[in-house]
Amino acid sequence: MTKVLRLILGDQLNLTHFWFEKTDESVTYLMMEMRQETDYVIHHVQKVVGFFLAMRTFSQTLQKNGHRVRYFSLDHPENLQNLKNQLEELIQKEGFTRFEYQLPDEYRLDQILKEVCESLPIPSSAVDTEHFLTSREFLKDFFKGKKTYLMETFYREMRRKYDILMDGKDPLTGQWNYDHDNRQALKDKKLLKKPLIHPKRVKEILEMIEKAGVKTIGKIDSEQFTWPVSREESLEILEYFCEQLLPNFGAYQDALTTWDPYLFHSRLSFSLNTKMLSPLEVVQTVEKYWFAHQDQISIAQVEGFIRQIIGWREYMRGIYWAKMPEFGDLNFFGHDRKLQNWFWTGNTKMNCLKESIGQSLDLAYAHHIQRLMVTGNFALLAGIHPDEVDQWYLGIYIDAIEWVEITNTRGMSQFADGGIVGTKPYVSSANYIKKQGNYCDHCAYDSTKKTGHGSCPFNSLYWHFYARNREKLEKNPRIGMMYRTWDKMGNQQEVLDQAEFYLRNLDSL
Ligand SMILES: Cc1cc2nc3c(=O)[nH]c(=O)nc-3n(C[C@H](O)[C@H](O)[C@H](O)COP(=O)(O)OP(=O)(O)OC[C@H]3O[C@@H](n4cnc5c(N)ncnc54)[C@H](O)[C@@H]3O)c2cc1C
Ligand code: SF4
């Protein structure tokens, strides 16, 4: 008799996958909460709770729909806490005749599964997750023979391929990209909307995690967990985004403010990365909503959002599969400092970092510009080892899964890839942070000062970064101008001395 075991990983919660179209008595679905996954990095406690809750909800839905599911909670007495051992034992003891899995998104799990399958006594096969718009190899093949990859070229191809915001072969409204319109600081508090949350009690699951001794970071309110854990909740958040947040999404996408942690961001990354929602349904829903409300929402808002998903998100995945595993060791600048202790507490006098880190610890969330231009910017200017930076980002955010974390962190943010993901390092002095919002208004440091007591560390570290990396960066056509400004600066030595002082005292900034 045929007996099939099908594995569902914690980030494969795609109810629309063909596997679940009809029930089949011969198929058992396997889901596991494992120490292997809770311990490969120190995760935010909300991330562990979020994944387990979403997995449990998914398993219940499958069972309700008539599917057979074997679910191992973390405290299940037969849980071996390791994918390889659990699979081998189940297959051997229960007489499965075939093993099937969906292609994992992480290189680590891909290797484990390949290894397991080679040693199994039964046939095995992998199917696509049916989530992404492109195959793992698409981006590599698309840019074959080219020296550099360009996100914008890839993004336009996705727009054409899926006919999104298109008028035949041309972009609808005549322009591909409205990034220039989308860089405003938020001046009016009244525009802000409360996020749509689905509060849940998570006391029992939290106790189970604590009792098992899983090490976590960050805070959680066990009476009110706020992340979506089902497809229904995720769809409601998408709908709320269209109605309430989309009209201002693009305009304030890069804003930095103490007023609100989410601004007009969608909070959809967890739903997308666990595959409760598909990227295509998200962009098509947003596009459709915009078609019906063009009088209220400008194209810049919509294009900005769609680019993040079919552009950046899909592009990062392509880079990951084109460049792993080497990508994980890249360190273009040879940075080697350790991450400061205050990254784990938020206890720093630099207000932009205190706010961004504090919020990350409280909510397991920071929006893109906080990640890129505050925490990431500082880590790059301070010369922190990319391994250290990666570990932090991979642990702290609810949406952090390696394929999208490492490409953003090591690539886009730390430029440790020497320019595969981006064309130049994202660094800035206090000028940018001040321009984008109100962090500097409440800071112990003076954003206008480069040197002297109380001068903002970003200012001197910024020039120190350029000065120490001159050989590596000067020839970059997008950067050359910075060196002309630097060469004209009168007090170079003073600026470098100030930066050196801060670099010697990073722990107490
Ligand atoms: C250093 C650094 C680390 C990051 N780590 C992660 C990560 O681990 N997981 C993750 O999903 N995103 C990561 N991002 C990208 C981005 O910051 C988050 O996707 C976004 O903040 C999630 O919040 P949101 O859903 O409200 O996004 P919105 O601002 O509403 O954007 C909509 C969606 O677009 C997608 N998106 C936007 N920017 C990116 C991007 N650069 N790369 C990939 N997808 C993008 C996300 O799916 C997001 O949900 C990182 C960015 C940086 C700079
Ligand atoms: S003054 Fe400097 S450290 Fe303070 S908030 Fe502004 S940029 Fe950040």
XYZ file of C-alpha atoms and ligand atoms in Angstrom:
570
model
C 0.000 0.000 0.000
C 1.289 3.492 -0.849
C 1.981 5.641 2.203
C 3.283 9.119 1.527
C 4.918 11.420 4.079
C 4.860 15.095 3.122
C 6.898 17.620 5.081
C 5.611 21.163 5.707
C 8.201 23.585 7.086
C 7.256 26.522 9.328
C 7.558 29.013 6.466
C 5.531 26.891 4.016
C 2.043 27.738 5.207
C 0.578 28.076 1.736
C -3.031 26.890 1.871
C -3.440 27.420 -1.858
C -0.688 24.921 -2.734
C -1.789 22.096 -5.048
C -0.979 19.556 -2.295
C -4.073 20.641 -0.414
C -6.523 20.753 -3.319
C -7.976 17.378 -2.410
C -7.705 15.020 0.507
C -5.883 11.734 0.126
C -5.995 8.940 2.699
C -2.549 7.737 1.704
C -0.897 11.080 2.523
C 0.278 12.229 5.969
C 1.494 15.790 6.441
C 4.294 16.293 8.941
C 4.837 19.510 10.890
C 7.358 20.004 13.690
C 8.337 22.637 16.234
C 12.024 21.893 16.655
C 14.971 22.952 18.778
C 16.977 22.774 15.574
C 14.986 25.804 14.400
C 14.602 27.678 17.695
C 18.338 27.489 18.404
C 20.263 28.175 15.163
C 20.260 31.844 16.192
C 18.799 33.645 19.232
C 15.358 34.679 18.007
C 13.003 37.349 19.266
C 10.440 35.710 21.545
C 7.601 37.041 19.346
C 9.191 35.369 16.342
C 9.200 31.949 18.007
C 5.639 32.390 19.270
C 4.506 33.755 15.896
C 5.904 30.846 13.904
C 4.549 28.189 16.278
C 1.100 29.796 16.404
C 0.914 30.166 12.641
C 2.023 26.545 12.201
C -0.561 25.307 14.688
C -3.312 27.309 13.014
C -2.275 25.935 9.636
C -2.266 22.364 10.902
C -5.733 22.813 12.417
C -7.060 24.184 9.134
C -5.638 21.238 7.222
C -7.208 18.791 9.654
C -10.528 20.607 9.469
C -10.338 20.261 5.700
C -9.943 16.489 6.058
C -6.173 16.096 5.716
C -4.160 13.781 7.920
C -1.522 15.709 9.913
C 1.192 14.600 12.356
C 2.064 17.658 14.435
C 4.930 17.610 16.913
C 4.743 20.472 19.383
C 8.018 21.462 21.025
C 7.087 19.548 24.186
C 5.727 16.446 22.422
C 7.316 13.404 24.110
C 8.246 11.849 20.739
C 9.729 15.049 19.318
C 13.380 14.372 18.437
C 13.945 18.132 17.864
C 15.896 17.533 14.683
C 14.567 17.168 11.164
C 16.910 14.430 9.984
C 16.415 12.167 13.003
C 12.656 12.668 13.104
C 12.220 11.889 9.432
C 14.399 8.798 9.579
C 12.582 7.470 12.625
C 9.085 8.129 11.274
C 9.827 6.581 7.910
C 11.395 3.525 9.466
C 8.749 2.957 12.171
C 5.592 3.770 10.269
C 6.311 2.179 6.938
C 6.055 5.192 4.639
C 6.790 4.279 1.062
C 7.534 7.734 -0.284
C 8.793 11.063 1.077
C 7.918 14.435 -0.444
C 8.808 18.005 0.484
C 8.467 21.541 -0.836
C 11.727 23.207 -1.862
C 12.986 25.105 1.186
C 13.967 28.756 0.897
C 16.995 28.434 3.115
C 20.273 27.016 1.872
C 20.828 25.348 5.278
C 17.567 23.395 5.089
C 18.063 22.639 1.430
C 21.358 20.923 2.277
C 19.832 19.006 5.204
C 16.960 17.739 3.079
C 19.188 16.707 0.198
C 21.355 14.785 2.650
C 18.360 13.118 4.316
C 16.898 12.068 0.980
C 20.168 10.501 -0.130
C 20.215 8.278 2.941
C 16.532 7.277 2.962
C 15.540 3.746 1.981
C 12.458 5.067 0.112
C 12.092 7.309 -2.960
C 11.742 11.034 -2.377
C 10.971 14.124 -4.422
C 10.627 17.873 -4.064
C 7.972 20.197 -5.461
C 7.877 23.962 -5.804
C 6.306 26.029 -3.004
C 4.229 27.892 -5.621
C 4.920 31.112 -3.770
C 7.456 33.187 -5.668
C 7.046 34.814 -9.062
C 10.304 33.333 -10.284
C 12.186 30.069 -9.942
C 15.327 29.886 -7.804
C 17.511 30.150 -10.918
C 15.582 32.818 -12.814
C 17.666 35.817 -11.758
C 20.976 34.053 -12.378
C 19.871 33.075 -15.887
C 18.323 36.496 -16.546
C 21.634 38.274 -15.880
C 23.828 35.580 -17.439
C 26.987 37.058 -18.956
C 26.433 40.459 -17.270
C 29.020 41.773 -14.805
C 26.485 43.391 -12.502
C 22.876 42.724 -11.581
C 20.495 45.661 -11.550
C 17.325 45.525 -9.491
C 15.563 48.042 -11.739
C 16.103 45.876 -14.861
C 14.786 42.830 -13.034
C 11.825 44.780 -11.639
C 10.743 45.984 -15.079
C 10.890 42.434 -16.349
C 8.572 41.356 -13.493
C 6.147 44.175 -14.309
C 6.039 43.042 -17.944
C 5.893 39.347 -17.162
C 2.955 39.661 -14.766
C 1.331 42.630 -16.486
C 1.342 44.779 -13.371
C 0.780 48.521 -13.762
C 1.333 48.105 -17.494
C -0.237 49.566 -20.604
C 0.772 47.005 -23.202
C 4.565 47.090 -23.309
C 4.823 50.437 -21.526
C 4.445 51.327 -17.878
C 1.009 52.663 -17.061
C 1.208 56.471 -16.619
C 4.438 56.499 -18.609
C 6.962 56.150 -15.784
C 8.466 53.008 -14.287
C 9.627 54.335 -10.962
C 8.363 57.065 -8.638
C 11.066 56.744 -5.987
C 11.905 60.440 -6.206
C 8.412 61.423 -5.025
C 8.627 59.097 -2.049
C 11.088 60.591 0.381
C 9.098 62.845 2.624
C 9.428 63.361 6.367
C 6.152 63.129 8.269
C 5.102 66.535 9.567
C 1.472 65.885 10.473
C 0.772 63.438 13.299
C -2.929 63.445 12.464
C -2.333 61.463 9.279
C -1.302 58.401 11.289
C -3.589 55.360 11.607
C -3.553 52.672 14.249
C -2.363 49.274 12.978
C -4.936 46.523 12.556
C -4.087 43.865 15.101
C -5.643 40.540 16.054
C -4.842 40.315 19.767
C -4.386 36.837 21.222
C -3.459 35.292 24.558
C -0.255 33.341 24.196
C 0.455 32.427 27.824
C 0.513 28.647 27.350
C 2.739 28.618 24.299
C 5.078 31.078 25.978
C 5.325 28.900 29.070
C 6.119 25.900 26.907
C 8.944 27.807 25.184
C 10.327 29.031 28.500
C 10.061 25.620 30.144
C 11.994 24.071 27.269
C 14.799 26.558 27.983
C 14.753 28.185 24.519
C 16.909 31.311 24.692
C 15.138 34.348 23.234
C 15.451 38.134 23.072
C 12.904 40.924 23.183
C 9.601 41.494 24.889
C 6.149 40.016 24.539
C 2.742 40.787 25.994
C 1.315 37.349 26.719
C -2.207 38.787 26.894
C -1.984 40.544 23.552
C 0.109 39.022 20.792
C -0.304 41.274 17.777
C 0.960 39.436 14.687
C -1.346 37.666 12.202
C -1.157 33.882 12.417
C -3.638 32.763 9.762
C -4.448 33.439 6.148
C -7.737 35.105 7.150
C -6.007 37.537 9.503
C -3.348 38.244 6.890
C -6.005 38.996 4.266
C -7.677 41.409 6.672
C -4.376 43.217 7.189
C -3.963 43.443 3.413
C -7.444 44.906 3.072
C -6.782 47.376 5.885
C -3.527 48.358 4.206
C -5.326 49.167 0.936
C -8.051 51.178 2.596
C -6.139 53.032 5.290
C -2.409 53.053 4.618
C -1.835 52.848 0.872
C -2.829 56.487 0.220
C 0.266 57.592 2.163
C 2.528 54.567 1.839
C 5.022 55.833 -0.702
C 5.172 59.431 0.441
C 6.270 58.518 3.991
C 8.017 55.248 3.236
C 11.377 56.723 4.270
C 10.149 58.794 7.224
C 11.734 58.350 10.655
C 9.715 59.385 13.667
C 9.209 58.738 17.361
C 5.446 59.137 16.885
C 4.670 55.689 15.566
C 6.577 52.466 14.847
C 4.650 51.353 11.761
C 3.745 54.604 9.971
C 2.095 53.580 6.691
C 3.965 50.304 6.323
C 1.884 47.224 5.666
C 3.137 44.791 8.384
C 2.759 42.057 5.764
C 6.294 40.650 5.740
C 5.556 37.876 8.260
C 2.433 36.816 6.363
C 4.386 36.835 3.111
C 7.489 35.076 4.398
C 5.474 32.285 6.005
C 3.545 32.101 2.706
C 0.155 32.675 4.317
C -0.143 35.242 1.497
C 1.380 35.091 -1.953
C 3.278 38.052 -3.407
C 1.174 37.981 -6.567
C -2.130 38.137 -4.699
C -0.812 41.012 -2.569
C 0.271 43.132 -5.550
C -2.805 42.271 -7.606
C -5.085 43.204 -4.699
C -3.274 46.505 -4.263
C -3.325 47.217 -8.001
C -7.047 46.437 -8.201
C -7.802 48.646 -5.215
C -5.856 51.471 -6.802
C -7.697 51.109 -10.144
C -10.958 51.631 -8.277
C -9.638 54.555 -6.195
C -7.354 56.489 -8.531
C -9.002 59.729 -7.540
C -7.792 59.251 -3.930
C -4.470 57.472 -4.326
C -1.584 58.585 -6.481
C 0.408 56.168 -8.633
C 3.565 56.957 -6.628
C 2.114 55.281 -3.517
C 1.134 52.140 -5.375
C 4.213 51.811 -7.549
C 6.426 52.269 -4.464
C 4.693 49.391 -2.698
C 4.577 47.050 -5.668
C 8.295 47.620 -6.323
C 9.149 46.418 -2.819
C 7.420 43.116 -3.444
C 7.893 42.126 -7.063
C 11.135 44.083 -7.250
C 13.220 43.990 -4.091
C 11.756 40.906 -2.420
C 11.907 38.734 -5.505
C 15.319 40.126 -6.499
C 16.780 39.318 -3.060
C 15.607 35.751 -3.369
C 17.230 35.464 -6.793
C 20.512 36.877 -5.479
C 20.406 34.429 -2.567
C 20.182 31.382 -4.795
C 22.641 32.794 -7.313
C 25.299 33.542 -4.701
C 24.918 31.147 -1.763
C 26.781 29.700 0.048
C 29.711 32.070 -0.739
C 27.521 35.097 -0.028
C 27.395 34.179 3.665
C 31.156 34.740 4.075
C 31.600 37.991 2.153
C 33.284 40.835 4.022
C 34.338 43.390 1.390
C 35.672 45.947 3.890
C 37.260 43.363 6.189
C 35.288 44.722 9.135
C 35.986 42.937 12.396
C 34.476 44.766 15.383
C 31.994 43.155 17.739
C 28.445 44.421 18.013
C 27.927 46.663 21.017
C 26.010 45.323 23.964
C 23.419 48.073 23.630
C 22.157 46.488 20.393
C 20.533 43.943 22.740
C 19.140 46.476 25.210
C 18.577 49.734 23.348
C 20.573 51.414 26.071
C 22.442 54.101 24.125
C 22.385 57.890 24.215
C 22.056 58.067 20.420
C 18.341 58.637 20.110
C 17.865 57.283 16.589
C 19.438 53.984 17.664
C 17.694 53.923 21.020
C 14.329 54.347 19.284
C 14.961 51.877 16.469
C 16.503 49.191 18.680
C 14.003 49.736 21.510
C 11.131 49.357 19.061
C 12.684 46.221 17.576
C 12.986 44.649 21.027
C 9.414 45.629 21.915
C 7.700 44.654 18.662
C 10.065 42.384 16.670
C 9.557 45.014 13.970
C 11.323 48.003 12.462
C 10.535 49.453 9.089
C 12.959 49.472 6.205
C 14.603 52.849 6.771
C 15.153 52.148 10.470
C 16.883 48.891 9.494
C 18.874 50.421 6.642
C 19.671 53.997 7.603
C 19.803 53.801 11.385
C 20.977 50.423 12.732
C 22.567 49.193 9.494
C 24.153 52.560 8.751
C 25.716 52.699 12.207
C 27.037 49.122 12.049
C 28.686 49.828 8.693
C 30.226 53.135 9.778
C 31.482 51.509 12.989
C 33.049 48.609 11.081
C 31.141 45.775 12.761
C 31.832 42.285 11.424
C 29.015 41.308 9.013
C 28.584 37.969 10.829
C 27.690 39.868 13.983
C 25.314 42.152 12.103
C 23.662 39.191 10.376
C 23.099 37.341 13.636
C 21.369 40.353 15.104
C 19.048 40.937 12.139
C 18.312 37.239 11.740
C 17.230 36.998 15.361
C 15.371 40.172 16.091
C 12.722 40.547 13.391
C 9.520 38.556 13.093
C 10.056 38.358 9.323
C 13.711 37.304 9.415
C 14.428 34.234 7.315
C 17.909 33.880 5.925
C 17.171 34.264 2.207
C 15.718 37.741 2.718
C 17.669 38.724 5.832
C 21.209 38.035 4.633
C 20.766 39.631 1.218
C 19.397 42.762 2.851
C 21.913 42.838 5.690
C 25.198 41.622 4.233
C 24.288 42.899 0.778
C 22.175 46.023 0.764
C 23.000 47.338 4.222
C 26.618 46.343 4.911
C 27.919 46.298 1.305
C 29.918 43.265 2.440
C 29.244 41.798 -1.022
C 31.216 44.628 -2.643
C 28.247 45.675 -4.776
C 26.236 42.646 -5.843
C 22.916 43.800 -4.369
C 23.437 47.557 -4.460
C 25.630 49.875 -6.438
C 26.988 51.828 -3.466
C 27.023 51.581 0.333
C 24.009 53.032 2.132
C 25.733 55.322 4.615
C 24.813 58.765 5.830
C 25.778 61.371 8.367
C 23.247 62.858 10.816
C 22.010 65.113 8.016
C 19.864 62.395 6.467
C 18.443 61.156 9.776
C 17.568 64.705 10.787
C 15.944 65.438 7.445
C 13.735 62.352 7.627
C 12.139 63.025 11.010
C 12.395 64.011 14.646
C 14.944 61.614 16.165
C 17.613 64.307 16.403
C 15.281 66.700 18.251
C 15.447 64.544 21.376
C 19.045 63.413 21.261
C 21.950 63.843 23.676
C 24.180 64.488 20.654
C 24.210 67.499 18.389
C 23.376 66.570 14.810
C 25.025 69.726 13.459
C 28.437 69.112 15.029
C 31.137 66.981 13.413
C 33.712 67.308 16.150
C 33.993 68.187 19.812
C 32.052 67.222 22.878
C 28.489 66.123 22.068
C 29.069 65.943 18.314
C 26.879 63.339 16.622
C 28.931 60.136 16.136
C 27.372 59.579 12.694
C 29.098 62.734 11.413
C 32.738 61.905 12.099
C 32.267 58.147 11.567
C 30.796 58.896 8.144
C 33.961 60.623 6.943
C 36.174 58.097 8.680
C 34.377 55.363 6.733
C 35.079 57.075 3.417
C 38.652 57.946 4.337
C 39.578 54.447 5.500
C 37.972 52.791 2.460
C 39.246 55.209 -0.173
C 41.047 52.592 -2.188
C 37.952 50.415 -2.391
C 35.406 53.128 -3.119
C 37.003 56.040 -4.920
C 36.607 54.583 -8.390
C 32.894 53.938 -7.925
C 31.261 56.535 -10.204
C 28.427 57.041 -7.701
C 30.875 57.875 -4.909
C 33.797 59.784 -6.439
C 32.195 63.133 -5.612
C 32.329 62.382 -1.883
C 36.106 62.297 -2.054
C 36.227 65.687 -3.744
C 34.179 67.102 -0.825
C 36.431 65.312 1.681
C 39.587 66.614 0.037
C 38.314 70.178 0.351
C 37.450 69.785 4.039
C 39.690 71.934 6.233
C 39.645 70.006 9.502
C 40.185 66.466 8.233
C 42.501 65.382 11.048
C 40.153 66.687 13.712
C 37.258 64.731 12.168
C 39.335 61.554 11.979
C 40.523 61.968 15.583
C 36.940 62.434 16.719
C 35.878 59.281 14.880
C 38.794 57.336 16.379
C 37.714 58.463 19.815
C 34.185 57.208 19.181
C 35.472 53.948 17.726
C 37.475 53.362 20.918
C 34.376 54.045 22.988
C 31.575 52.431 20.991
C 30.194 50.645 24.047
C 29.461 53.882 25.866
C 28.002 55.985 23.049
C 19.273 45.372 7.128
C 17.922 44.919 6.651
C 17.437 43.677 7.013
C 16.188 43.249 6.545
N 15.762 42.008 6.898
C 14.584 41.546 6.419
C 14.117 40.254 6.767
O 14.769 39.519 7.505
N 12.919 39.840 6.269
C 12.171 40.649 5.459
O 11.097 40.223 5.036
N 12.599 41.855 5.105
C 13.767 42.345 5.566
N 14.177 43.598 5.217
C 13.375 44.387 4.254
C 12.317 45.309 4.883
O 12.918 46.111 5.838
C 11.156 44.533 5.488
O 10.640 43.636 4.534
C 10.024 45.458 5.904
O 10.509 46.405 6.821
C 8.880 44.660 6.501
O 7.871 45.509 6.974
P 6.486 45.717 6.199
O 5.878 44.401 5.915
O 5.682 46.680 6.995
O 7.012 46.335 4.858
P 6.408 47.417 3.835
O 7.239 48.636 3.948
O 4.959 47.540 3.971
O 6.761 46.748 2.424
C 5.907 45.780 1.820
C 6.616 44.475 1.602
O 7.662 44.636 0.670
C 8.665 43.670 0.935
N 9.946 44.366 1.054
C 10.164 45.680 1.269
N 11.477 45.953 1.215
C 12.096 44.788 0.995
C 13.461 44.417 0.848
N 14.451 45.294 0.920
N 13.725 43.118 0.654
C 12.752 42.197 0.582
N 11.451 42.501 0.704
C 11.141 43.785 0.900
C 8.313 42.971 2.231
O 7.773 41.713 1.928
C 7.257 43.873 2.839
O 6.318 43.183 3.620
C 15.417 44.070 5.689
C 15.907 45.318 5.343
C 17.146 45.735 5.798
C 17.664 47.065 5.371
S 22.004 63.532 16.611
Fe 23.022 61.794 15.697
S 22.837 60.127 17.184
Fe 21.357 61.706 17.737
S 19.450 61.100 16.739
Fe 20.491 62.494 15.344
S 21.687 61.179 14.009
Fe 21.095 59.938 15.778
